[in-house]
Coordinates of C-alpha atoms in Angstrom, one line a residue:
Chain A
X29 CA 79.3 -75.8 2.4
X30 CA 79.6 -78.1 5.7
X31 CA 78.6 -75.4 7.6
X32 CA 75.0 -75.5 5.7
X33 CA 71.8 -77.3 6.3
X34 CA 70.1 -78.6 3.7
X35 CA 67.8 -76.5 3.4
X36 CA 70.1 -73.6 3.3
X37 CA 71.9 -75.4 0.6
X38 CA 69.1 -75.5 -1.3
X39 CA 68.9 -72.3 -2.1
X40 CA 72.5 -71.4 -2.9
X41 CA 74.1 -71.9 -6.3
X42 CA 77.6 -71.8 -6.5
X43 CA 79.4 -70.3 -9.8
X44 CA 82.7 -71.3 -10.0
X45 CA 85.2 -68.7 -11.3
X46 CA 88.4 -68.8 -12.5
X47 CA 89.9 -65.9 -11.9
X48 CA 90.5 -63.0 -9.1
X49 CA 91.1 -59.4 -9.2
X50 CA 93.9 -58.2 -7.0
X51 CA 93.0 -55.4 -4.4
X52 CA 95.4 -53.2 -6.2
X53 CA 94.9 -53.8 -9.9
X54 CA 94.0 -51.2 -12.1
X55 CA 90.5 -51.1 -12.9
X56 CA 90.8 -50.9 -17.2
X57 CA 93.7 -54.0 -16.8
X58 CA 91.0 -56.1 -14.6
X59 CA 88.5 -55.4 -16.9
X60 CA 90.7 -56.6 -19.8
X61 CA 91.8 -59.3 -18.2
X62 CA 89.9 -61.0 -16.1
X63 CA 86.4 -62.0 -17.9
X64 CA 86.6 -65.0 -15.3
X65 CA 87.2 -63.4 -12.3
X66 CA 84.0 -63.9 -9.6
X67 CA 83.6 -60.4 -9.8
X68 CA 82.8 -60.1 -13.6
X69 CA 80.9 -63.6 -13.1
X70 CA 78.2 -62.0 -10.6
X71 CA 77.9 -58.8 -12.3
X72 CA 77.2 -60.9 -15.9
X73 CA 74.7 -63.1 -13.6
X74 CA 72.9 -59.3 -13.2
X75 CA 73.2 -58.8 -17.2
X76 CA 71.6 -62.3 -17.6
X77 CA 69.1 -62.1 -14.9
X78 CA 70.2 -65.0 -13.2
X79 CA 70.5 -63.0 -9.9
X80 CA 68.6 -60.2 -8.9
X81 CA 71.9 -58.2 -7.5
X82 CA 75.8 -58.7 -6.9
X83 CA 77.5 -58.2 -3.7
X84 CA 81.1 -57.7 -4.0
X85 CA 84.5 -57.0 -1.4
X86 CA 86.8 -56.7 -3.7
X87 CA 88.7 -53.4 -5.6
X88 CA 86.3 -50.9 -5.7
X89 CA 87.5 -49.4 -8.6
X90 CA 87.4 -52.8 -10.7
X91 CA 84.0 -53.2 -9.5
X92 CA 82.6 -50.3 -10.6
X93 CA 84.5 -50.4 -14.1
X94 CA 83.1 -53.8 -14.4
X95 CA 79.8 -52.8 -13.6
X96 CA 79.5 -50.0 -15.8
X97 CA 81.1 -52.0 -18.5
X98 CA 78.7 -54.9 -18.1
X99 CA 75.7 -53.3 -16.9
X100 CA 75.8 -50.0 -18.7
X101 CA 74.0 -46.8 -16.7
X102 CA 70.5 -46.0 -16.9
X103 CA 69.2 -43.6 -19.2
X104 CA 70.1 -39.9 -18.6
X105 CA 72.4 -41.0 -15.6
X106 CA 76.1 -39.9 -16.8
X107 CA 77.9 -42.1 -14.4
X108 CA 77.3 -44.0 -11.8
X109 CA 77.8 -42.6 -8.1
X110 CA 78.6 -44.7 -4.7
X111 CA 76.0 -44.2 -2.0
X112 CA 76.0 -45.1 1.5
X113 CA 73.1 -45.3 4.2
X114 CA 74.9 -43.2 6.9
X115 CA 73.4 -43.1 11.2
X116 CA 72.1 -39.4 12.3
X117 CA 71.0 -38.2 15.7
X118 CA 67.2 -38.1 13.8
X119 CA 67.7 -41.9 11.4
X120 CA 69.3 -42.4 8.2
X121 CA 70.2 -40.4 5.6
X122 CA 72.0 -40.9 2.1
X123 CA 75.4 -39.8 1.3
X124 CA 76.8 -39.8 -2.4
X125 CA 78.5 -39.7 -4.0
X126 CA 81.7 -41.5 -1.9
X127 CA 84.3 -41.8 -4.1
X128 CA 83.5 -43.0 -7.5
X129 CA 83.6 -39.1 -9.2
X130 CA 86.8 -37.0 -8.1
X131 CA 84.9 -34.4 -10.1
X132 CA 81.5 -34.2 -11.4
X133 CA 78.9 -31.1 -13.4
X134 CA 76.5 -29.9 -11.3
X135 CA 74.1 -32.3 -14.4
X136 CA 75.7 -35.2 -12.6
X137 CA 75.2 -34.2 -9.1
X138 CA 71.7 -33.3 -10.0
X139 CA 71.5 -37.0 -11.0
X140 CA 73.0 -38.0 -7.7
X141 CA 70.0 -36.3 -6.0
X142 CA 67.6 -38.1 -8.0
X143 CA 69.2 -41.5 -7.3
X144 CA 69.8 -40.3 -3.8
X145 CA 66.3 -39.6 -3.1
X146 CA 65.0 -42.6 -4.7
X147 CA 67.3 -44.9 -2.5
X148 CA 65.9 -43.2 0.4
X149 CA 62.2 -43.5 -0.3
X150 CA 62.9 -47.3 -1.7
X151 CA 64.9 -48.9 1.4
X152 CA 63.7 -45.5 3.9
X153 CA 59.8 -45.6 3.0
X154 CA 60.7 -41.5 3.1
X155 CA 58.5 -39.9 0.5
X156 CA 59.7 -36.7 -1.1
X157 CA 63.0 -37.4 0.5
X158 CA 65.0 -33.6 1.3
X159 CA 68.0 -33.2 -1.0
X160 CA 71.0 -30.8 0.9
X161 CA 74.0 -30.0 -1.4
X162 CA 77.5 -30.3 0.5
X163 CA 79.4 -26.9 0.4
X164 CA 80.6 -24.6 3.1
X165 CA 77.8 -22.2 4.4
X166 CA 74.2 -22.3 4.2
X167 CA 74.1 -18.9 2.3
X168 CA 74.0 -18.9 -1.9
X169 CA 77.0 -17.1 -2.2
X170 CA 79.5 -19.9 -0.7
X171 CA 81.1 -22.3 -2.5
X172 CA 82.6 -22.3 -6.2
X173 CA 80.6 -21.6 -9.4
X174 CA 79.9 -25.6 -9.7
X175 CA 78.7 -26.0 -6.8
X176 CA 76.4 -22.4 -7.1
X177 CA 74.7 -24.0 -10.7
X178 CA 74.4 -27.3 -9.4
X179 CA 72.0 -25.5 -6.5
X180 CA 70.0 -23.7 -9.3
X181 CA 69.4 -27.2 -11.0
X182 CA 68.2 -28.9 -7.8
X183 CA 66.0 -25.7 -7.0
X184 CA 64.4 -26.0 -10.7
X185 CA 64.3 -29.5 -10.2
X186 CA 61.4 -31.6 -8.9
X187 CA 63.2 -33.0 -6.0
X188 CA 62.8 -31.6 -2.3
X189 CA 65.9 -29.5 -2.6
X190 CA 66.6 -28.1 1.0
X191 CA 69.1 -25.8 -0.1
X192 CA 72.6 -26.1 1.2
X193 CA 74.1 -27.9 4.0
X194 CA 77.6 -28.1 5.7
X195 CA 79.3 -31.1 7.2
X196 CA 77.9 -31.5 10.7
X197 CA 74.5 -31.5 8.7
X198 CA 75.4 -35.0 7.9
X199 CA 75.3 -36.2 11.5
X200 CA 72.8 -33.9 12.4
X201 CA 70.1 -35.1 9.9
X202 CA 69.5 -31.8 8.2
X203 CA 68.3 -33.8 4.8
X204 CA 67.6 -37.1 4.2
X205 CA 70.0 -36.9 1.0
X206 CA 73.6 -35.5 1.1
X207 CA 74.5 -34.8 -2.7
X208 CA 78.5 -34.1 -2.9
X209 CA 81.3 -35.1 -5.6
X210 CA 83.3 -38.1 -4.5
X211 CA 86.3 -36.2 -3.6
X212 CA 84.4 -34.3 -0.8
X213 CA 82.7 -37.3 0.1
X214 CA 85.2 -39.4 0.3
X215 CA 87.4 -37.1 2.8
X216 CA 84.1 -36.7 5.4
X217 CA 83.6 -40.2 5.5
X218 CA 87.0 -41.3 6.0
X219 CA 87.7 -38.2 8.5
X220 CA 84.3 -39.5 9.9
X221 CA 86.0 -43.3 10.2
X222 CA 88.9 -41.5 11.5
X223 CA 87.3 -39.9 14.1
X224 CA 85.0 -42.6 15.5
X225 CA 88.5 -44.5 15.4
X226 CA 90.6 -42.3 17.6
X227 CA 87.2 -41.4 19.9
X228 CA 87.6 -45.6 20.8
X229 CA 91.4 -45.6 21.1
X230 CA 91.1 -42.2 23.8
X231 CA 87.7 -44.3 25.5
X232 CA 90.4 -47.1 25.9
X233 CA 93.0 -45.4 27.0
X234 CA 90.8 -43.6 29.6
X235 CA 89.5 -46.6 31.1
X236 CA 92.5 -48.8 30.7
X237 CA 94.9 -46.0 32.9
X238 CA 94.6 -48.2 36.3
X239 CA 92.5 -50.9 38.5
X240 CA 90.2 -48.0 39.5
X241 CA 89.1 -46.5 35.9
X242 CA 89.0 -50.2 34.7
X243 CA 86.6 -50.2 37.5
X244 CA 84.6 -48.2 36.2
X245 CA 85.1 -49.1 33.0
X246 CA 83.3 -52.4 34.3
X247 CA 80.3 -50.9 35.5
X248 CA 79.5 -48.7 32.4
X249 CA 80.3 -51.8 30.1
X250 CA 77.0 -53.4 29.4
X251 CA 75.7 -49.5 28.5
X252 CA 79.3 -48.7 26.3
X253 CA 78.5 -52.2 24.6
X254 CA 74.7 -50.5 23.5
X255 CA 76.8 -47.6 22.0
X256 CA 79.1 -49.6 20.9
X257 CA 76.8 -51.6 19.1
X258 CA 74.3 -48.5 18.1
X259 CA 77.6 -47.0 16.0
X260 CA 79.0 -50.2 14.9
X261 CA 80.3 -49.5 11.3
X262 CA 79.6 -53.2 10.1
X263 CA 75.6 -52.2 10.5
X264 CA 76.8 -49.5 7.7
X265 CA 78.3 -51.9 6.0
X266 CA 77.2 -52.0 1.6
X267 CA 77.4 -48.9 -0.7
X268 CA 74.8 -48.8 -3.6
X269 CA 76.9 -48.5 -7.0
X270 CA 73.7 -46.2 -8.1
X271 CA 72.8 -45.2 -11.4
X272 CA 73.6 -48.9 -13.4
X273 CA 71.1 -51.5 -14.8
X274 CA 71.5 -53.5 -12.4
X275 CA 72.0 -53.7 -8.6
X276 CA 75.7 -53.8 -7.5
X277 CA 76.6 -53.6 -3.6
X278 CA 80.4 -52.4 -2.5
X279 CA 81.0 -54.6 0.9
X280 CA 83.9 -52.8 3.0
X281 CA 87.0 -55.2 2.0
X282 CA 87.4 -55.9 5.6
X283 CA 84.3 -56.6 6.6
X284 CA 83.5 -59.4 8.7
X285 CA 80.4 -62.4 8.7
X286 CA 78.0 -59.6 10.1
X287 CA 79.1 -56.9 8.3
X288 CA 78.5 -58.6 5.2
X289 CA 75.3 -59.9 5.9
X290 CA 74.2 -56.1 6.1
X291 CA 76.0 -55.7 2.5
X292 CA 73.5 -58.9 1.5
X293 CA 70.7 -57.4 3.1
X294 CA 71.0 -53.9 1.9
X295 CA 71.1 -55.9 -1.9
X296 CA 68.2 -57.8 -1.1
X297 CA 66.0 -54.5 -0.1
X298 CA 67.2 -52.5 -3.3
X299 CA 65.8 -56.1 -5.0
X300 CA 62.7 -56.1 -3.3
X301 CA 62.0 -52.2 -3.8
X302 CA 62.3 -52.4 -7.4
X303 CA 65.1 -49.1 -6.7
X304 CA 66.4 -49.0 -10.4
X305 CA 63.0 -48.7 -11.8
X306 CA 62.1 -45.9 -9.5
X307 CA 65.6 -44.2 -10.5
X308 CA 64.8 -44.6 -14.3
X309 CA 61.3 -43.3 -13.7
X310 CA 62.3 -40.2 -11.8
X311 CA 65.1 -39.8 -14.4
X312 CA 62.9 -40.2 -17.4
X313 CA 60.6 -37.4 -16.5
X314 CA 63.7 -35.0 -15.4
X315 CA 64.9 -35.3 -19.2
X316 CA 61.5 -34.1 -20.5
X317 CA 61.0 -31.3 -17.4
X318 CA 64.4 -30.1 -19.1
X319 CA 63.3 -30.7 -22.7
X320 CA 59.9 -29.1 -22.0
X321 CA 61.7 -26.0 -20.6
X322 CA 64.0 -25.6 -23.2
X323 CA 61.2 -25.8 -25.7
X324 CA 59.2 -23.2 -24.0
X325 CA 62.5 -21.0 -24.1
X326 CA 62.5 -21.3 -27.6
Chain B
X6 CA 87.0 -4.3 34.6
X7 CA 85.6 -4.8 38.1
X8 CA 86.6 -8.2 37.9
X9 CA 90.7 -8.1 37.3
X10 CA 92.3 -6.8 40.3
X11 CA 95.0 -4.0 39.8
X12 CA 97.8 -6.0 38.4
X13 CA 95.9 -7.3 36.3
X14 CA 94.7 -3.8 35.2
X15 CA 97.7 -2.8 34.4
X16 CA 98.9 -5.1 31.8
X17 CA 95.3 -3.9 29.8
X18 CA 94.8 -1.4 27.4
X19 CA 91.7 -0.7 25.9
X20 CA 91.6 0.6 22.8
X21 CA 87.7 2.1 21.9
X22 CA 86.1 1.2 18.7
X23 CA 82.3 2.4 17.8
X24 CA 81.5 0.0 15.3
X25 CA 80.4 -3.7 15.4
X26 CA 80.9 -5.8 11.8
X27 CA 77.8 -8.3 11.9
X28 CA 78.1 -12.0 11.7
X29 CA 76.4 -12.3 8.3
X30 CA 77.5 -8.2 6.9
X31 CA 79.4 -9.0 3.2
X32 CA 83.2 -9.1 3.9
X33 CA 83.2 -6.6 1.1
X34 CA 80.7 -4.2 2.9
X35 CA 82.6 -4.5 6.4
X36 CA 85.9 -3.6 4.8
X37 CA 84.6 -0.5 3.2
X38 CA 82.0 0.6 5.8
X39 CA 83.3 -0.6 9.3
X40 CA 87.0 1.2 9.3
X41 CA 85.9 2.1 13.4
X42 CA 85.2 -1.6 14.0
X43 CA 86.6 -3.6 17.2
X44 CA 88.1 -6.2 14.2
X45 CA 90.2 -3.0 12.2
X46 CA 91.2 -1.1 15.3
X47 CA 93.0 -4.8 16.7
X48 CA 94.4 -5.2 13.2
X49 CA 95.7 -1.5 12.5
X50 CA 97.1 -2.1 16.0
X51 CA 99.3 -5.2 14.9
X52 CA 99.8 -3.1 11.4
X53 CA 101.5 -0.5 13.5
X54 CA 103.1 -2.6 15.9
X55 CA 101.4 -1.9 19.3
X56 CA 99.9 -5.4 18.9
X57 CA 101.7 -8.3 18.8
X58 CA 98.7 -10.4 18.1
X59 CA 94.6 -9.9 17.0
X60 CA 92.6 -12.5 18.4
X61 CA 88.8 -12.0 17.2
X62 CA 85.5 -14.5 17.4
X63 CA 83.7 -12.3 14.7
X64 CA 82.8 -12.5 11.1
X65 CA 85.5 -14.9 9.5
X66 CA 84.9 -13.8 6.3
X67 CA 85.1 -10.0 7.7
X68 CA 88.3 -11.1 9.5
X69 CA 89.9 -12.4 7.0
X70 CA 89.3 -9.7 4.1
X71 CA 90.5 -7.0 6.8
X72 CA 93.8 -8.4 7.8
X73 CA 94.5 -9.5 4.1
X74 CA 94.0 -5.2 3.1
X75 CA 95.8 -3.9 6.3
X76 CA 98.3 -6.5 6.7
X77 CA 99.0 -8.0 3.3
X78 CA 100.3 -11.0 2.6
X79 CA 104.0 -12.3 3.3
X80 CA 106.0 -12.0 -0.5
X81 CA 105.7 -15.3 -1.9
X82 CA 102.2 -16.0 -0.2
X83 CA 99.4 -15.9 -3.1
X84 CA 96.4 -16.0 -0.9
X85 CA 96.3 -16.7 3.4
X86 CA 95.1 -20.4 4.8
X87 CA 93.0 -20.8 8.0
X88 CA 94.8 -23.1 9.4
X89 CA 94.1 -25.2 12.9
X90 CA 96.1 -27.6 15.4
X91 CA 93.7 -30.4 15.8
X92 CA 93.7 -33.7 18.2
X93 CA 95.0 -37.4 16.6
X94 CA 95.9 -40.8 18.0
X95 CA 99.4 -39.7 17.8
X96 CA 99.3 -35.9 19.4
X97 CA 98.6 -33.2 17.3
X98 CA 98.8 -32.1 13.4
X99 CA 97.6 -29.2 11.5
X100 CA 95.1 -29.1 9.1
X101 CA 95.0 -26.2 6.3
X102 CA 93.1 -24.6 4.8
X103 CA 90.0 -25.0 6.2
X104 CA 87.5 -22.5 4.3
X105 CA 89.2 -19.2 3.3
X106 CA 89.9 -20.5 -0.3
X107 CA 87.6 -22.3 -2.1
X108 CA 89.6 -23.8 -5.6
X109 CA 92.8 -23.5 -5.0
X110 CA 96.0 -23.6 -7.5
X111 CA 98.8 -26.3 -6.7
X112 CA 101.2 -23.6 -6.0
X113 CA 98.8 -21.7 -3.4
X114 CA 98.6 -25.5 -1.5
X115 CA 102.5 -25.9 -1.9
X116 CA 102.5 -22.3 0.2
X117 CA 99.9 -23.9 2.4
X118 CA 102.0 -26.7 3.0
X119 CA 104.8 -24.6 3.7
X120 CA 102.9 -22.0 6.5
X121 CA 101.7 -25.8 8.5
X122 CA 105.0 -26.8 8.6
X123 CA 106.3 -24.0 10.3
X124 CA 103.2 -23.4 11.9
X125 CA 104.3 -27.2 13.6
X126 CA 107.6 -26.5 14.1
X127 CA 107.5 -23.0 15.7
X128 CA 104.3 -24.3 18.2
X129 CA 105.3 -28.1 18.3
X130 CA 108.6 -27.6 18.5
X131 CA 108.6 -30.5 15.5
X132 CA 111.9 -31.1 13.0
X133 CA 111.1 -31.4 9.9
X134 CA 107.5 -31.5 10.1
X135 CA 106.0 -34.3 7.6
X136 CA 103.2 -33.0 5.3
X137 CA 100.3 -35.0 3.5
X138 CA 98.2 -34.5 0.9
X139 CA 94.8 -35.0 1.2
X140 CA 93.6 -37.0 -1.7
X141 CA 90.9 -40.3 -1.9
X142 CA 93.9 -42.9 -1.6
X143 CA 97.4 -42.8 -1.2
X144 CA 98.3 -44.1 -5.0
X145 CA 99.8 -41.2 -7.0
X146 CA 97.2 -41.8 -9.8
X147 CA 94.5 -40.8 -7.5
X148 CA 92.7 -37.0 -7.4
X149 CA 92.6 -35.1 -10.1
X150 CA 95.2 -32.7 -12.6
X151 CA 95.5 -30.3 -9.8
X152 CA 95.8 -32.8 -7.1
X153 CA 98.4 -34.8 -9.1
X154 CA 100.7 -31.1 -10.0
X155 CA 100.3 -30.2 -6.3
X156 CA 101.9 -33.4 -5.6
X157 CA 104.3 -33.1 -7.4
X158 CA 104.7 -29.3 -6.6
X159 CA 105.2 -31.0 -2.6
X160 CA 107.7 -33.7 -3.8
X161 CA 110.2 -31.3 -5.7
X162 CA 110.0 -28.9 -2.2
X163 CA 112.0 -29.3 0.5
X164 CA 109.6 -30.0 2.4
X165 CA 109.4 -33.1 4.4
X166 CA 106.5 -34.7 1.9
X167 CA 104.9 -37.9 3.2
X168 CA 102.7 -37.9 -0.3
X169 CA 98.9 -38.8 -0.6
X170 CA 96.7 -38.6 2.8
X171 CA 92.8 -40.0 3.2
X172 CA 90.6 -38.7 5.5
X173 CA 91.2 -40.7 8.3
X174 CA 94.8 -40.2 8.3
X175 CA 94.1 -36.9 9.9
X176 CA 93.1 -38.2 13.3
X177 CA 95.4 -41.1 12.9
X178 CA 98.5 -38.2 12.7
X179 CA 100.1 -40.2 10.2
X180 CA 101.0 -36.9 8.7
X181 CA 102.2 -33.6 11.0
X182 CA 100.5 -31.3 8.7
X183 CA 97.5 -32.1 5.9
X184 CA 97.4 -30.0 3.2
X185 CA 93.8 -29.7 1.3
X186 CA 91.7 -26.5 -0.6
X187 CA 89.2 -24.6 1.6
X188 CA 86.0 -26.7 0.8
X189 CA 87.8 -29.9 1.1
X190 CA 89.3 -29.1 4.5
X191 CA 86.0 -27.0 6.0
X192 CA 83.5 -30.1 5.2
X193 CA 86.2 -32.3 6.4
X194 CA 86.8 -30.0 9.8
X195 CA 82.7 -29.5 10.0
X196 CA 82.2 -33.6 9.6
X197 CA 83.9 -34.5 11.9
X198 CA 82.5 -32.0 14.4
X199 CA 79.0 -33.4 13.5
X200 CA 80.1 -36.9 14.1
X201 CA 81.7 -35.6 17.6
X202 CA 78.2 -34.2 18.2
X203 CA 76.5 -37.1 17.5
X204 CA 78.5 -39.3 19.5
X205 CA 77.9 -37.2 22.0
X206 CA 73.9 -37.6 21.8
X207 CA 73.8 -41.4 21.6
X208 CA 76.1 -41.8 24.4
X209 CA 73.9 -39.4 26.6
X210 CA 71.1 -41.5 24.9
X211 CA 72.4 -44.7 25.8
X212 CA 73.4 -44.3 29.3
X213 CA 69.7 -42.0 30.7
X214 CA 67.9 -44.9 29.2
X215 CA 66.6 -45.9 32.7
X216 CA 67.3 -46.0 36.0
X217 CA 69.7 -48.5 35.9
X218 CA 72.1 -47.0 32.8
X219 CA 72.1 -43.9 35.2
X220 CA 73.7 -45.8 38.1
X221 CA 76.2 -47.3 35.2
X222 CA 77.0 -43.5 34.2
X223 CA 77.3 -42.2 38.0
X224 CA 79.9 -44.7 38.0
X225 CA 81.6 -44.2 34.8
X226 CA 81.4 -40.5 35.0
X227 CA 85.0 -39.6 36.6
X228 CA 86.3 -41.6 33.4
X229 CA 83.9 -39.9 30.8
X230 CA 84.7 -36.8 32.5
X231 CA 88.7 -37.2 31.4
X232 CA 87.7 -38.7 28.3
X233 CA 85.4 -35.7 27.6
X234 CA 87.8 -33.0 28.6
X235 CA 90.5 -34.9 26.3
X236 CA 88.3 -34.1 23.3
X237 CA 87.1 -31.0 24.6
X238 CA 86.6 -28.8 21.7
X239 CA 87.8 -25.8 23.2
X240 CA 90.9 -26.6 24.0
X241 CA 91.6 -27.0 20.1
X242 CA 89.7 -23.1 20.0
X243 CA 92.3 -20.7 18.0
X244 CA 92.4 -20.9 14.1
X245 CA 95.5 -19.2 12.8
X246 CA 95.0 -16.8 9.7
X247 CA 98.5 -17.7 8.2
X248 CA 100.0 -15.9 5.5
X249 CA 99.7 -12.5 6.7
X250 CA 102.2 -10.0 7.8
X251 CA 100.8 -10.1 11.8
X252 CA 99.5 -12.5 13.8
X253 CA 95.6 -12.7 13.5
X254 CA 93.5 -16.1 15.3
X255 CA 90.0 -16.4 14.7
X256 CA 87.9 -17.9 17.6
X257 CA 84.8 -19.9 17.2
X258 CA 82.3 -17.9 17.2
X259 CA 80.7 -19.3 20.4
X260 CA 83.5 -19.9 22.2
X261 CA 82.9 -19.3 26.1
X262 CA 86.1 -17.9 28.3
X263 CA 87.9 -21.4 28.8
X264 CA 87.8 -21.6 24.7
X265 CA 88.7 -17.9 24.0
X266 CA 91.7 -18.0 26.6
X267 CA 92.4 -21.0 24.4
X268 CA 92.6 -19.0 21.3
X269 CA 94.7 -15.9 23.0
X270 CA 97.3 -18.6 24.2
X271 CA 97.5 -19.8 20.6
X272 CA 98.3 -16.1 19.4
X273 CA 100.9 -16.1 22.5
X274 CA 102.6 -18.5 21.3
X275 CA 103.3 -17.4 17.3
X276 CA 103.9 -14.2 18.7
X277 CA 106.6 -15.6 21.2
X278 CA 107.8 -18.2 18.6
X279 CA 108.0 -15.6 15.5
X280 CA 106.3 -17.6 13.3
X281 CA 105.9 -15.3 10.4
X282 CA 109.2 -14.3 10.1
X283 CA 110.2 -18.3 10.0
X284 CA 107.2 -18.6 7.3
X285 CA 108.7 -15.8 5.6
X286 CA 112.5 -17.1 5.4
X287 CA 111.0 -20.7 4.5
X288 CA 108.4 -18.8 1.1
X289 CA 111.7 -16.6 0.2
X290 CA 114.2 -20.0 0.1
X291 CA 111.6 -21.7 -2.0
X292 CA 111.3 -18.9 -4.2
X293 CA 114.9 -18.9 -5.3
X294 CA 115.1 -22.7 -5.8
X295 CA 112.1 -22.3 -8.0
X296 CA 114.1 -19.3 -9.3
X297 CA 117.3 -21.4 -9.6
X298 CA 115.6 -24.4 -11.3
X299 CA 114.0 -22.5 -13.9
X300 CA 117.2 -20.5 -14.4
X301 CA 119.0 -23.9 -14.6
X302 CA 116.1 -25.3 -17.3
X303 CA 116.7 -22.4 -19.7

């Protein structure tokens, strides 16, 4: 706290905690075991309305069993799905779900287009945000039968469903939301990462071969430091845990000071957009759209 | 023709066809419809043996339905893989399949993982190739059922099984050969492309801003100009249809002459390094272990 000025200190209100979750311990055993951990601390601050969101670092997995646990998921939602603000060549779009559902009925991906949409017109100002659903071609016959019911449901749905989109539509800005299960999702953005990671090792090596590239390299460096800071990951950094009563930010595990202030700040906008009342809205009249239909099919 | 001189001449046949298959005609349709197409009469040729090698930039879906019915599949093969070499930190791996089957069974992926490593060893000239799995982490509870049996499926082989991959251990080579279903590996391949594209935009972006990040460019270009050929897509042009009974390589469909000689080079060299007959040894040894096993567990 030496670091702070008063009036910083002020405003921050340390909860001490007993306990910490390991990076690799199994979700159900943290949750069993470790009712003092920080991480169950600031998620039972959310419960108790004592904070407005929880930011976390930690196991992912814990976090989210923890959240849901604690939390609970908001009326009609099945489970919660991880979302992430992702750069395009056009803005910002919203990927989810990243991980959190290795499998998921086209019912819950339906639900991740709602949330997904509602992120993006909370934190995006987009209204009527376009929905694309990840699968292999743009035509209706590609993909599995999943994937072909889940594009019925967004097309009778209320949302601005764009139809399908493939994965250079991600980067390209096709839709403003990218609804996918987590097992897809989590493959593009880590072959994303893995890409932007061996596209700076090869820049590297290129301009580190001898005094005359490095040269170069010196001459280009204030405008490679502009790319280098338009793709930075850590301005990326904080994935929504969508779909719970409460709002719970994933912060990469390594991330640094700046990274995690964007984690904070992304928190602090979902706060400040009232995002979880939106999603329970939207969500709310979905469930009577379906009820009304299936009363009129009677 | 006018443009190959006579030596040149001589080492072409061509073979007339009077039928084009589409880019969007139903695999179905083509097989039943287009028997004169360019596409058959290459495949019929490596059916009969007066090809060594078809090498098309047409219909994948078209392609792939047409060699399965003319070729068929090597005994022991359930269904064929696309399967493609691809750029990492390292050198190069190969990534299968990357769209031709959508859900695939643990023993169609064990196949899979079988064809890459041949596929490696034949072009690469690698040992032993080392094969991942692409999952959403590396533990072995991670995936789902058929991730987890197709792990295990891997680890009872003789192949040389690293176990569980992420996304970004694909351009990081940590594994010679990544094993994944069709929709997995085609929005992984696709991503990644996107991401390639953007980059590609921002850094154009970044250094026309003004009349200064032009001079910074002018000086950088020699540099970008290596870095850019390094990742030049087209020299990664040439997905192998493995599986079959001939050699077939599909080229992007937009590949210009520096990306299709790219592709014919790639059929060259399974051709020259028999790769479907080592495939075919490799599917017929596994076969009798599985045979020998189950003989042993009765």
């Amino acid at each position: 706290m030496a670091l702070h000025d008063g009036a910083v200190r002020e405003r921050i209100l340390i909860q001490h905690a007993t306990q910490v979750v390991g990076m690799d311990e199994a979700p159900q055993l943290a949750l069993k075991n470790k009712k003092d951990s920080s991480m169950r601390v600031a998620i039972n601050l959310v419960k108790e309305g004592k904070a407005q969101a929880a930011v976390s670092a930690g196991n992912t997995g814990a976090l989210m069993a923890t959240a849901r646990f604690v939390l609970k998921t908001i009326p009609g939602i099945d489970r919660p799905a991880i979302a992430k603000l992702l750069p395009n060549v056009k803005g910002t779009s919203c990927v989810l779900d990243l991980g959190a559902n290795v499998d998921c009925t086209p019912e819950q991906l339906l639900q991740f287009g709602i949330m997904g949409s509602e992120l993006m017109a909370c934190l995006q100002g987009k209204a009527n945000p376009s929905v694309g659903l990840l699968n292999i071609g743009s035509e209706d016959i590609k993909g599995n039968d999943n994937i072909k019911k889940t594009a019925e449901l967004l097309r009778q749905s209320e949302l601005n469903f764009y139809g399908n989109v493939e994965g250079d539509d991600i980067c390209k800005g096709t839709t403003d939301v990218v609804v996918c299960d987590g097992f897809t999702g989590n493959v593009a953005l880590k072959t994303a990462e893995g890409l932007a990671h061996m596209f700076a090792v090869f820049l590297r090596e290129e301009f580190g071969r001898n005094w005359w590239t490095r040269l170069c390299a010196l001459a280009a460096l204030p405008v490679l430091g502009l790319f280098k800071k338009r793709i930075d990951p850590r301005r990326y950094n904080g994935a929504s845990l969508l779909g719970l009563r409460g709002i719970v930010v994933k912060s990469h595990g390594g991330a640094d000071v700046t990274g995690f202030r964007y984690a904070l700040a992304q928190a602090c906008e979902e706060a400040g957009s009232d995002v979880i009342a939106h999603i329970a809205d939207r969500v709310a009249k979905q469930l009577d759209n379906l009820k009304q239909s299936e009363a009129e099919a009677n």
